């Protein structure tokens, strides 16, 4: 399992259209990545202006190969949508999930 974190750094004066991000961009990501092994999308927002990241999106995918295929095929479409909701360049972390526990 692979988890991709897309992190939007918090900064003074930044523009981030949360409504567009949650409705339009998240739908676009889901629609385009479903054919490439997308298992989940989780979006979190910082709790206040001091949070290091304004928003962090977690994408769970089947494999690194699935992610690489997706980026090659539809990555440009995803990245071209970013200026529609923010003026901040996201940081992307691609990681293997090495442990997952459900706590009741």
Short mmCIF file of N, CA and C in Angstrom, two decimals, residues 5-83:
data_model
loop_
_atom_site.label_atom_id
_atom_site.label_comp_id
_atom_site.label_asym_id
_atom_site.label_seq_id
_atom_site.Cartn_x
_atom_site.Cartn_y
_atom_site.Cartn_z
N UNK A 5 0.98 12.00 0.35
CA UNK A 5 0.56 13.19 1.08
C UNK A 5 0.79 14.40 0.18
N UNK A 6 -0.25 15.19 -0.01
CA UNK A 6 -0.14 16.45 -0.75
C UNK A 6 -0.39 17.54 0.28
N UNK A 7 0.68 18.30 0.58
CA UNK A 7 0.64 19.25 1.69
C UNK A 7 0.78 20.68 1.18
N UNK A 8 -0.15 21.52 1.59
CA UNK A 8 -0.16 22.92 1.19
C UNK A 8 0.32 23.77 2.35
N UNK A 9 1.57 24.27 2.29
CA UNK A 9 2.13 25.05 3.39
C UNK A 9 1.28 26.29 3.71
N UNK A 10 1.18 26.59 4.98
CA UNK A 10 0.46 27.75 5.46
C UNK A 10 1.38 28.96 5.38
N UNK A 11 0.86 30.08 4.88
CA UNK A 11 1.66 31.30 4.87
C UNK A 11 0.74 32.50 4.88
N UNK A 12 1.25 33.61 5.38
CA UNK A 12 0.47 34.85 5.44
C UNK A 12 0.06 35.28 4.04
N UNK A 13 -1.18 35.68 3.89
CA UNK A 13 -1.67 36.22 2.63
C UNK A 13 -1.95 35.19 1.55
N UNK A 14 -1.87 33.93 1.88
CA UNK A 14 -2.09 32.90 0.87
C UNK A 14 -3.56 32.88 0.45
N UNK A 15 -3.77 32.39 -0.78
CA UNK A 15 -5.13 32.20 -1.28
C UNK A 15 -5.40 30.70 -1.32
N UNK A 16 -6.51 30.28 -0.72
CA UNK A 16 -6.90 28.87 -0.75
C UNK A 16 -8.42 28.81 -0.69
N UNK A 17 -9.03 28.44 -1.81
CA UNK A 17 -10.48 28.35 -1.93
C UNK A 17 -10.91 26.95 -1.47
N UNK A 18 -11.27 26.86 -0.20
CA UNK A 18 -11.62 25.57 0.40
C UNK A 18 -12.82 24.95 -0.30
N UNK A 19 -13.82 25.74 -0.61
CA UNK A 19 -15.03 25.20 -1.27
C UNK A 19 -14.67 24.55 -2.61
N UNK A 20 -13.85 25.23 -3.40
CA UNK A 20 -13.44 24.65 -4.69
C UNK A 20 -12.63 23.39 -4.46
N UNK A 21 -11.72 23.44 -3.51
CA UNK A 21 -10.85 22.29 -3.24
C UNK A 21 -11.65 21.06 -2.84
N UNK A 22 -12.59 21.25 -1.91
CA UNK A 22 -13.37 20.11 -1.41
C UNK A 22 -14.34 19.57 -2.46
N UNK A 23 -14.91 20.43 -3.25
CA UNK A 23 -15.91 19.97 -4.22
C UNK A 23 -15.27 19.62 -5.57
N UNK A 24 -14.66 20.59 -6.20
CA UNK A 24 -14.17 20.41 -7.57
C UNK A 24 -12.88 19.60 -7.65
N UNK A 25 -11.86 20.04 -6.90
CA UNK A 25 -10.56 19.38 -7.02
C UNK A 25 -10.59 17.97 -6.46
N UNK A 26 -11.18 17.79 -5.29
CA UNK A 26 -11.25 16.45 -4.71
C UNK A 26 -12.03 15.49 -5.61
N UNK A 27 -13.11 15.98 -6.23
CA UNK A 27 -13.86 15.15 -7.17
C UNK A 27 -13.02 14.78 -8.39
N UNK A 28 -12.25 15.75 -8.89
CA UNK A 28 -11.37 15.50 -10.03
C UNK A 28 -10.33 14.45 -9.68
N UNK A 29 -9.69 14.60 -8.53
CA UNK A 29 -8.68 13.63 -8.08
C UNK A 29 -9.29 12.24 -7.98
N UNK A 30 -10.44 12.15 -7.34
CA UNK A 30 -11.10 10.86 -7.16
C UNK A 30 -11.46 10.23 -8.50
N UNK A 31 -12.09 11.01 -9.35
CA UNK A 31 -12.51 10.51 -10.66
C UNK A 31 -11.32 10.01 -11.50
N UNK A 32 -10.26 10.78 -11.52
CA UNK A 32 -9.11 10.42 -12.36
C UNK A 32 -8.27 9.29 -11.78
N UNK A 33 -8.17 9.21 -10.45
CA UNK A 33 -7.31 8.19 -9.84
C UNK A 33 -8.01 6.86 -9.58
N UNK A 34 -9.32 6.82 -9.68
CA UNK A 34 -10.03 5.56 -9.41
C UNK A 34 -9.54 4.43 -10.30
N UNK A 35 -9.23 4.72 -11.52
CA UNK A 35 -8.73 3.69 -12.43
C UNK A 35 -7.28 3.30 -12.20
N UNK A 36 -6.64 3.95 -11.24
CA UNK A 36 -5.23 3.68 -10.94
C UNK A 36 -5.03 3.18 -9.51
N UNK A 37 -6.04 2.52 -8.97
CA UNK A 37 -5.88 1.89 -7.66
C UNK A 37 -6.08 2.80 -6.47
N UNK A 38 -6.84 3.88 -6.63
CA UNK A 38 -7.13 4.74 -5.49
C UNK A 38 -8.05 4.02 -4.52
N UNK A 39 -7.63 3.91 -3.26
CA UNK A 39 -8.42 3.26 -2.22
C UNK A 39 -9.15 4.25 -1.33
N UNK A 40 -8.54 5.42 -1.12
CA UNK A 40 -9.18 6.44 -0.28
C UNK A 40 -8.56 7.79 -0.54
N UNK A 41 -9.32 8.79 -0.17
CA UNK A 41 -8.83 10.17 -0.13
C UNK A 41 -9.29 10.74 1.20
N UNK A 42 -8.37 11.37 1.90
CA UNK A 42 -8.67 11.96 3.21
C UNK A 42 -8.10 13.38 3.19
N UNK A 43 -8.90 14.35 3.56
CA UNK A 43 -8.47 15.74 3.53
C UNK A 43 -8.57 16.31 4.94
N UNK A 44 -7.50 16.97 5.38
CA UNK A 44 -7.47 17.60 6.71
C UNK A 44 -7.02 19.05 6.55
N UNK A 45 -7.57 19.91 7.40
CA UNK A 45 -7.16 21.31 7.43
C UNK A 45 -6.48 21.61 8.76
N UNK A 46 -5.54 22.53 8.72
CA UNK A 46 -4.87 22.96 9.94
C UNK A 46 -5.88 23.55 10.91
N UNK A 47 -5.58 23.44 12.19
CA UNK A 47 -6.53 23.90 13.21
C UNK A 47 -6.53 25.42 13.38
N UNK A 48 -5.43 26.08 12.98
CA UNK A 48 -5.36 27.53 13.11
C UNK A 48 -4.29 28.09 12.19
N UNK A 49 -4.10 29.40 12.24
CA UNK A 49 -3.14 30.07 11.36
C UNK A 49 -1.70 29.69 11.66
N UNK A 50 -1.43 29.09 12.80
CA UNK A 50 -0.07 28.69 13.16
C UNK A 50 0.27 27.28 12.68
N UNK A 51 -0.70 26.56 12.16
CA UNK A 51 -0.44 25.21 11.65
C UNK A 51 0.56 25.29 10.50
N UNK A 52 1.50 24.38 10.42
CA UNK A 52 2.50 24.45 9.34
C UNK A 52 1.89 24.23 7.96
N UNK A 53 0.76 23.53 7.90
CA UNK A 53 0.10 23.27 6.63
C UNK A 53 -1.35 23.73 6.70
N UNK A 54 -1.78 24.41 5.65
CA UNK A 54 -3.17 24.85 5.57
C UNK A 54 -4.08 23.65 5.33
N UNK A 55 -3.62 22.75 4.46
CA UNK A 55 -4.38 21.54 4.15
C UNK A 55 -3.42 20.42 3.81
N UNK A 56 -3.82 19.19 4.15
CA UNK A 56 -3.05 17.99 3.81
C UNK A 56 -4.06 16.97 3.28
N UNK A 57 -3.76 16.46 2.10
CA UNK A 57 -4.59 15.42 1.52
C UNK A 57 -3.80 14.12 1.49
N UNK A 58 -4.42 13.05 1.96
CA UNK A 58 -3.81 11.72 1.95
C UNK A 58 -4.53 10.88 0.90
N UNK A 59 -3.75 10.31 0.02
CA UNK A 59 -4.28 9.44 -1.02
C UNK A 59 -3.72 8.04 -0.82
N UNK A 60 -4.58 7.07 -0.67
CA UNK A 60 -4.14 5.69 -0.54
C UNK A 60 -4.25 4.98 -1.88
N UNK A 61 -3.14 4.44 -2.35
CA UNK A 61 -3.12 3.75 -3.63
C UNK A 61 -2.55 2.35 -3.46
N UNK A 62 -2.84 1.50 -4.43
CA UNK A 62 -2.41 0.11 -4.37
C UNK A 62 -0.89 -0.05 -4.36
N UNK A 63 -0.20 0.74 -5.20
CA UNK A 63 1.24 0.51 -5.35
C UNK A 63 1.93 1.74 -5.93
N UNK A 64 3.25 1.74 -5.83
CA UNK A 64 4.06 2.80 -6.44
C UNK A 64 3.88 2.78 -7.95
N UNK A 65 3.80 1.60 -8.52
CA UNK A 65 3.61 1.47 -9.97
C UNK A 65 2.29 2.11 -10.41
N UNK A 66 1.23 1.90 -9.62
CA UNK A 66 -0.07 2.51 -9.91
C UNK A 66 0.04 4.03 -9.89
N UNK A 67 0.71 4.55 -8.87
CA UNK A 67 0.88 5.99 -8.74
C UNK A 67 1.70 6.55 -9.90
N UNK A 68 2.80 5.91 -10.22
CA UNK A 68 3.64 6.39 -11.32
C UNK A 68 2.88 6.37 -12.64
N UNK A 69 2.10 5.34 -12.88
CA UNK A 69 1.28 5.28 -14.10
C UNK A 69 0.27 6.41 -14.13
N UNK A 70 -0.34 6.66 -12.99
CA UNK A 70 -1.34 7.73 -12.90
C UNK A 70 -0.71 9.09 -13.19
N UNK A 71 0.43 9.37 -12.57
CA UNK A 71 1.08 10.66 -12.76
C UNK A 71 1.48 10.85 -14.22
N UNK A 72 1.96 9.80 -14.84
CA UNK A 72 2.34 9.89 -16.25
C UNK A 72 1.12 10.18 -17.13
N UNK A 73 0.00 9.52 -16.82
CA UNK A 73 -1.19 9.63 -17.67
C UNK A 73 -2.04 10.88 -17.38
N UNK A 74 -2.24 11.21 -16.10
CA UNK A 74 -3.19 12.28 -15.77
C UNK A 74 -2.62 13.33 -14.81
N UNK A 75 -1.34 13.23 -14.50
CA UNK A 75 -0.72 14.17 -13.57
C UNK A 75 -0.84 15.62 -14.01
N UNK A 76 -0.64 15.87 -15.30
CA UNK A 76 -0.71 17.25 -15.80
C UNK A 76 -2.09 17.86 -15.55
N UNK A 77 -3.12 17.07 -15.73
CA UNK A 77 -4.49 17.56 -15.50
C UNK A 77 -4.68 17.94 -14.03
N UNK A 78 -4.17 17.12 -13.12
CA UNK A 78 -4.30 17.42 -11.70
C UNK A 78 -3.52 18.68 -11.32
N UNK A 79 -2.28 18.77 -11.79
CA UNK A 79 -1.45 19.91 -11.41
C UNK A 79 -1.92 21.21 -12.07
N UNK A 80 -2.51 21.13 -13.26
CA UNK A 80 -3.03 22.32 -13.93
C UNK A 80 -4.23 22.91 -13.19
N UNK A 81 -4.91 22.12 -12.37
CA UNK A 81 -6.07 22.59 -11.62
C UNK A 81 -5.68 23.37 -10.36
N UNK A 82 -4.47 23.19 -9.87
CA UNK A 82 -4.05 23.81 -8.61
C UNK A 82 -4.22 25.32 -8.58
N UNK A 83 -3.82 26.06 -9.63
CA UNK A 83 -3.99 27.53 -9.56
C UNK A 83 -5.44 28.00 -9.46
#
